[in-house]
Amino acid sequence: MVSGTPAPASGSDAMICDRYDPNTFGPVCAFTEWDPLEEVIVGIGDNCCEPDCSVDPVWRYLFHSEDKTLARRGPYPKDLIEQGTRELDNLTRVLQNEGVTVRRPDPAAFHEPFNAPGAFQVPCGFNATCPRDIIMTLGNTILEAPMGLRSRFFEYHCYRPLIQEYFKKGSNWVAAPKGIMKDNLYNLNYPVDDKSLERRQMLASHKYVTTEAEPIWDAADWMRMGKDIFAQRSFVSNEFGIEWFRRQFAPQGYRVHTLHSEDLVPKHIDCTLLPLRPGLALENPTRKMEERNIFLQNGWRLLTSVEPQPKPDKWVKTVIRPTSSWIGINIFSIDEKRIVASSSEERVIKQLESVGAKVIPVPFEAMFYLGGAFHCATTDVRRRGDRQSYFPQEDEKEAEMEEKRKYTDFVGHVSLLDD
């Protein structure tokens, strides 16, 4: 059984947010995926568009539909957008009924073309259904991710009014450097067939669609587990981006870990690994992580997920589906007990209940085509809880390194006195 131990900042770092204290640190506070939720951002369905894969190199690799010829560009079908909007509005009501404050982003004209001089032109944007992709909170900092898709470059505009509000009330605001996104950021000859031997070999050697030309990452490739933060190297998050993040937050006492999964279409960690509470995480059996021992060695139980139900086929012959068949495990925790899951996922619900969860079933269908499920469609702003460590072996390693550092400093000091 894993229990957290306090992980405060050092006494000289009084301004580092290491605890739940809105009066001192503002309205943003989140250290885990499971602490009691108080405020959240839920996406909107206005003006949803599908990117053009001919000018957005990553998009063509994210399809999970068998019929690739369905790829289009511009607005999604009206009935799909309308149902997706109803689903997000209903999710908002469900969370409000659970006592959570819900905020919504502003709409944007995603149907309009835009360009980055000398770099790229796209005929349309994407949508604002999935705040998890672009906005992340850690401690009392709200971050804007740079994103890996050209078509999502200006998506942060939808969230700026909220971000600025939180900043004015005392929280921190960090915007990661936006990518230039020239062709050198992409491996344009990457194998498109996700079942090909060539694709498997490239992923096994950690070669992805995106290169290391500049730092990029999507916020949905991160999981917060107290003092330890886990990032997945994927088609939209590279090592350069993870290192940028590490240098921002390691000085605040966070340990940033990189994960590599067996996923043949690696995009976002929240259908690969989902922590439910201290010591328990749901793991996708088809996407096991190379680095999973860090969990096992620290007393965590990795619960092998059941296979989700087959996805609805209402739009299967109409539009490309950017989510995988495992989107059913994309759940959202209100706290250690209450979990929002798709009402159609009977097997997933039963499994969650078997480990003590109180599942709140919510209908989701159109959103599988517009971008994701419950974790994707939300970004937690404030969870009630202090920063703790849930990885005791990492604490021991850190303590050993600190002792070595002190010894080295002492020897150096003595050497100076001898001189």
XYZ file of C-alpha atoms in Angstrom:
419
model
C 0.000 0.000 0.000
C 1.472 3.348 -1.061
C 0.838 6.392 1.097
C 2.135 9.859 0.461
C 4.819 11.604 2.499
C 4.986 15.411 2.616
C 7.271 16.950 -0.019
C 7.628 20.594 1.019
C 9.896 23.130 -0.616
C 13.001 24.102 1.291
C 12.718 26.828 3.894
C 14.419 29.341 1.602
C 11.831 28.791 -1.131
C 8.737 30.189 0.550
C 7.233 31.264 -2.775
C 7.295 27.752 -4.267
C 3.798 26.308 -4.083
C 4.040 23.033 -2.148
C 0.615 23.007 -0.487
C -3.026 23.844 -0.939
C -3.258 27.496 0.060
C -5.381 29.620 -2.335
C -4.964 32.713 -0.140
C -1.207 32.620 -0.699
C -0.839 31.006 -4.124
C -4.019 31.963 -5.954
C -6.855 29.832 -7.356
C -4.676 27.326 -9.249
C -3.495 24.266 -7.311
C -2.953 20.711 -8.558
C -0.346 18.121 -7.607
C -2.055 14.871 -8.628
C -4.743 13.387 -10.833
C -6.809 12.240 -7.827
C -6.932 14.885 -5.083
C -10.467 16.260 -4.460
C -11.482 18.434 -7.405
C -12.794 21.937 -6.756
C -12.553 23.712 -10.129
C -12.168 22.463 -13.693
C -12.201 23.673 -17.298
C -14.479 21.722 -19.665
C -14.112 22.085 -23.424
C -16.629 23.447 -25.937
C -17.741 22.138 -29.324
C -18.037 25.411 -31.256
C -16.635 25.475 -34.803
C -14.924 22.072 -34.709
C -12.773 21.429 -37.762
C -10.605 18.594 -39.035
C -6.999 19.543 -39.886
C -5.585 19.038 -43.380
C -3.135 16.125 -43.259
C -1.389 17.315 -46.422
C -0.056 20.390 -44.597
C -0.101 19.134 -40.984
C 2.372 16.221 -41.083
C 1.527 14.764 -37.663
C -2.232 14.547 -38.300
C -1.961 11.799 -40.913
C -0.308 9.544 -38.317
C -3.009 9.960 -35.694
C -5.876 8.299 -37.545
C -7.478 5.264 -35.981
C -10.014 4.719 -38.768
C -9.419 1.856 -41.173
C -10.555 3.962 -44.128
C -7.878 6.644 -44.464
C -9.670 8.095 -47.507
C -12.173 9.700 -45.137
C -9.567 12.319 -44.281
C -10.984 15.733 -45.029
C -10.404 19.301 -43.966
C -12.618 22.017 -42.601
C -15.769 21.835 -40.466
C -16.980 18.512 -39.128
C -20.577 17.481 -39.963
C -23.142 19.704 -38.242
C -24.911 16.834 -36.459
C -21.579 15.576 -35.069
C -20.686 19.013 -33.693
C -24.146 19.487 -32.199
C -24.059 16.150 -30.404
C -20.511 16.749 -29.178
C -21.625 20.106 -27.792
C -24.539 18.468 -25.972
C -22.190 15.877 -24.483
C -19.801 18.528 -23.173
C -22.667 20.607 -21.774
C -24.018 17.529 -20.014
C -20.572 16.742 -18.574
C -20.530 20.296 -17.230
C -23.842 19.735 -15.438
C -22.690 16.401 -14.032
C -19.555 17.948 -12.529
C -21.497 20.912 -11.145
C -23.898 18.484 -9.477
C -20.858 16.898 -7.804
C -19.986 20.280 -6.279
C -17.292 21.266 -8.802
C -16.940 24.778 -10.232
C -16.821 24.507 -14.040
C -15.283 27.072 -16.371
C -15.467 27.067 -20.170
C -13.084 28.450 -22.810
C -14.040 31.070 -25.388
C -14.987 29.985 -28.918
C -12.648 30.668 -31.841
C -12.968 30.832 -35.616
C -11.295 27.486 -36.269
C -12.665 27.446 -39.828
C -10.410 30.349 -40.828
C -7.003 29.719 -42.482
C -3.782 31.034 -40.946
C -0.065 30.939 -41.580
C 3.324 31.355 -39.953
C 5.509 33.402 -42.326
C 8.242 31.275 -43.874
C 7.096 28.146 -42.048
C 3.603 26.879 -42.877
C 0.044 27.615 -43.985
C -3.030 25.691 -42.864
C -6.601 25.985 -44.164
C -8.195 25.668 -40.718
C -7.584 24.994 -37.045
C -8.942 22.156 -34.896
C -11.256 22.835 -31.931
C -11.493 23.586 -28.211
C -13.106 20.317 -27.096
C -9.971 19.124 -25.272
C -8.426 21.644 -22.869
C -6.258 18.819 -21.447
C -4.181 18.901 -24.641
C -3.070 22.506 -24.348
C -3.468 23.574 -20.703
C -1.748 21.985 -17.709
C -1.669 22.942 -14.047
C 1.145 22.054 -11.659
C 1.262 23.489 -8.175
C -0.062 27.011 -8.592
C 1.237 27.337 -12.164
C -0.968 27.168 -15.221
C 0.964 26.286 -18.368
C 0.282 26.698 -22.066
C 1.727 23.808 -24.082
C 3.453 24.595 -27.405
C 1.588 21.733 -29.194
C 2.811 19.371 -31.896
C 0.254 20.089 -34.651
C 0.450 23.179 -36.822
C -3.341 23.427 -36.925
C -3.438 23.810 -33.126
C -0.957 26.704 -32.991
C -3.497 29.357 -31.936
C -5.738 27.149 -29.813
C -4.445 28.829 -26.655
C -6.454 31.935 -27.596
C -9.571 30.179 -26.289
C -8.057 29.887 -22.801
C -6.214 33.198 -22.438
C -9.074 35.050 -20.678
C -9.235 32.328 -18.010
C -5.453 32.118 -17.667
C -5.153 35.867 -17.245
C -7.914 35.838 -14.644
C -6.091 33.167 -12.615
C -2.835 35.105 -12.940
C -4.408 38.334 -11.718
C -5.722 36.454 -8.672
C -2.223 35.330 -7.691
C -1.358 32.137 -9.584
C 1.626 31.714 -11.892
C 1.392 31.655 -15.683
C 3.989 30.007 -17.913
C 3.715 29.811 -21.698
C 6.117 27.322 -23.258
C 8.008 28.606 -26.333
C 5.838 28.202 -29.408
C 7.335 26.112 -32.202
C 8.258 27.557 -35.578
C 7.118 24.213 -37.047
C 9.120 24.154 -40.228
C 9.454 20.875 -42.089
C 12.620 19.973 -40.158
C 10.449 19.339 -37.092
C 8.860 16.371 -38.869
C 10.138 13.119 -40.303
C 8.247 13.461 -43.587
C 9.174 9.937 -44.698
C 7.889 8.234 -41.549
C 5.902 5.041 -42.333
C 2.179 5.799 -42.427
C 1.041 2.189 -41.933
C 0.809 1.758 -38.152
C 0.918 -2.026 -38.522
C 4.070 -2.135 -40.630
C 7.301 -3.747 -39.451
C 9.153 -0.542 -40.319
C 6.926 1.495 -37.965
C 7.468 -1.036 -35.160
C 11.224 -0.979 -35.637
C 11.387 2.807 -35.616
C 9.320 3.095 -32.443
C 11.396 0.383 -30.781
C 14.466 2.551 -31.396
C 12.610 5.666 -30.142
C 12.254 7.294 -33.548
C 9.069 9.274 -34.028
C 7.247 11.434 -36.551
C 8.541 14.509 -34.757
C 12.262 15.244 -34.568
C 14.232 17.185 -31.942
C 14.497 20.350 -34.038
C 12.719 22.413 -31.372
C 10.875 21.734 -28.107
C 7.260 20.612 -28.451
C 4.821 18.879 -26.121
C 1.105 18.448 -25.636
C -0.116 18.788 -22.052
C -2.060 15.516 -22.373
C 1.241 13.627 -22.481
C 1.827 14.355 -18.773
C 0.622 12.756 -15.546
C 1.062 14.371 -12.122
C 1.708 12.096 -9.167
C 2.795 14.479 -6.450
C 6.513 15.174 -6.488
C 6.946 12.887 -9.504
C 5.759 13.999 -12.949
C 5.652 11.559 -15.860
C 5.883 12.527 -19.521
C 5.380 10.287 -22.523
C 7.606 10.660 -25.588
C 5.090 10.602 -28.419
C 4.308 11.893 -31.883
C 3.450 15.291 -30.361
C 5.909 15.520 -27.434
C 9.662 15.229 -27.944
C 12.686 14.891 -25.657
C 13.575 18.538 -26.248
C 10.178 19.581 -24.911
C 10.397 17.261 -21.915
C 13.841 18.651 -21.063
C 12.500 22.211 -21.309
C 9.794 21.243 -18.828
C 12.313 19.533 -16.528
C 14.483 22.648 -16.303
C 11.446 24.751 -15.419
C 10.218 22.557 -12.579
C 13.158 20.542 -11.211
C 14.313 23.648 -9.251
C 10.909 23.585 -7.534
C 11.541 20.059 -6.267
C 9.764 18.029 -8.958
C 11.216 14.857 -10.439
C 10.421 14.608 -14.144
C 10.468 11.135 -15.730
C 10.244 10.163 -19.406
C 8.143 7.153 -20.410
C 8.136 5.165 -23.658
C 5.158 2.921 -24.417
C 4.515 0.108 -26.878
C 1.814 2.171 -28.580
C 2.125 2.170 -32.379
C 0.302 5.509 -32.540
C 1.743 7.273 -29.460
C -0.271 10.422 -28.801
C -1.180 11.381 -25.242
C -0.608 9.286 -22.154
C -4.206 9.209 -20.902
C -5.152 6.033 -22.752
C -1.905 4.374 -21.665
C -1.541 5.062 -17.933
C -4.167 6.517 -15.599
C -3.384 6.872 -11.877
C -6.517 6.339 -9.799
C -5.178 6.957 -6.298
C -1.869 6.567 -4.428
C -0.372 3.209 -5.357
C -2.928 2.244 -8.012
C -2.907 3.017 -11.737
C -4.821 1.648 -14.701
C -2.494 0.327 -17.424
C -3.301 -0.355 -21.060
C -2.055 -3.928 -21.717
C -1.268 -3.130 -25.369
C 0.903 -0.131 -24.460
C 3.073 -1.233 -21.592
C 5.812 1.199 -20.667
C 9.499 0.361 -20.907
C 9.995 2.164 -17.603
C 7.075 0.554 -15.735
C 9.434 -0.847 -13.065
C 9.601 2.549 -11.405
C 6.002 1.948 -10.351
C 6.409 -1.696 -9.356
C 9.576 -1.035 -7.351
C 7.801 1.710 -5.422
C 4.872 -0.459 -4.382
C 2.391 0.592 -7.049
C -0.146 -1.809 -8.489
C -0.570 -1.521 -12.249
C -4.098 -2.723 -12.889
C -4.355 -4.283 -16.351
C -7.313 -2.642 -18.025
C -10.112 -4.683 -19.510
C -10.723 -4.095 -23.190
C -13.268 -1.311 -23.769
C -16.524 -1.859 -25.664
C -16.553 -1.510 -29.478
C -16.981 2.117 -30.458
C -20.218 3.474 -31.997
C -20.261 3.481 -35.778
C -22.718 6.313 -36.440
C -20.034 8.431 -38.122
C -17.534 5.695 -38.933
C -18.097 6.016 -42.686
C -18.260 9.799 -42.578
C -15.204 11.148 -40.764
C -11.778 10.044 -39.559
C -11.690 9.045 -35.886
C -8.580 10.469 -34.147
C -9.101 8.350 -31.016
C -8.172 4.709 -30.549
C -10.310 1.732 -29.576
C -8.958 2.251 -26.026
C -10.577 5.668 -25.612
C -13.007 3.984 -23.192
C -10.373 3.999 -20.432
C -9.950 7.768 -20.787
C -11.650 8.450 -17.463
C -11.609 11.459 -15.148
C -11.211 11.368 -11.362
C -13.131 13.807 -9.169
C -11.328 12.337 -6.162
C -9.931 8.979 -5.037
C -13.400 7.432 -5.123
C -15.515 9.258 -7.707
C -14.613 8.629 -11.342
C -16.405 9.794 -14.490
C -16.555 7.116 -17.219
C -18.519 6.497 -20.396
C -21.943 5.014 -19.691
C -21.438 2.583 -22.592
C -18.272 1.095 -21.032
C -19.854 -1.626 -18.905
C -16.651 -3.662 -18.610
C -14.517 -0.649 -17.629
C -17.127 0.488 -15.077
C -17.290 -2.966 -13.512
C -13.505 -3.114 -13.228
C -13.291 0.315 -11.601
C -16.005 -0.628 -9.134
C -14.074 -3.800 -8.262
C -11.250 -1.632 -6.865
C -13.597 0.556 -4.815
C -14.433 3.372 -7.234
C -17.811 5.077 -7.305
C -18.322 5.446 -11.054
C -20.451 8.257 -12.467
C -21.578 7.049 -15.914
C -21.931 9.807 -18.518
C -22.927 9.392 -22.202
C -20.085 10.177 -24.629
C -20.072 9.227 -28.305
C -19.571 12.154 -30.670
C -16.568 13.314 -28.655
C -14.696 10.160 -29.681
C -14.640 11.684 -33.181
C -14.023 15.271 -32.105
C -10.959 14.623 -30.000
C -11.266 12.428 -26.930
C -13.122 11.443 -23.795
C -13.371 12.692 -20.201
C -9.724 13.233 -19.290
C -9.168 14.933 -22.648
C -12.240 17.162 -22.296
C -11.182 18.573 -18.913
C -8.305 20.393 -17.273
C -8.347 20.530 -13.487
C -7.668 24.000 -12.136
C -7.751 23.304 -8.407
C -7.567 20.116 -6.368
C -7.523 20.167 -2.580
C -4.275 18.599 -1.402
C -0.623 19.299 -0.579
C 2.394 18.112 -2.552
C 3.513 14.664 -1.407
C 5.852 11.943 -2.592
C 4.437 8.563 -3.573
C 7.725 7.018 -4.728
C 9.859 6.167 -1.655
C 12.763 4.721 -3.642
C 13.056 7.975 -5.568
C 13.181 9.780 -2.207
C 16.056 7.524 -1.126
C 17.971 8.143 -4.337
C 17.443 11.863 -3.970
C 18.676 11.779 -0.354
C 21.789 9.823 -1.370
C 22.567 12.328 -4.107
C 22.145 15.201 -1.665
C 24.550 13.542 0.798
C 27.114 13.067 -1.975
C 26.716 16.700 -2.978
C 27.245 17.870 0.588
C 30.305 15.658 0.937
C 31.760 16.967 -2.319
C 31.134 20.546 -1.196
C 32.773 19.802 2.156
C 35.865 18.241 0.565
C 36.150 21.182 -1.787
C 35.873 23.604 1.123
C 38.569 21.758 3.084
C 40.851 21.781 0.042
C 40.481 25.544 -0.214
C 41.409 25.927 3.470
C 44.496 23.723 2.972
C 45.591 25.903 0.068
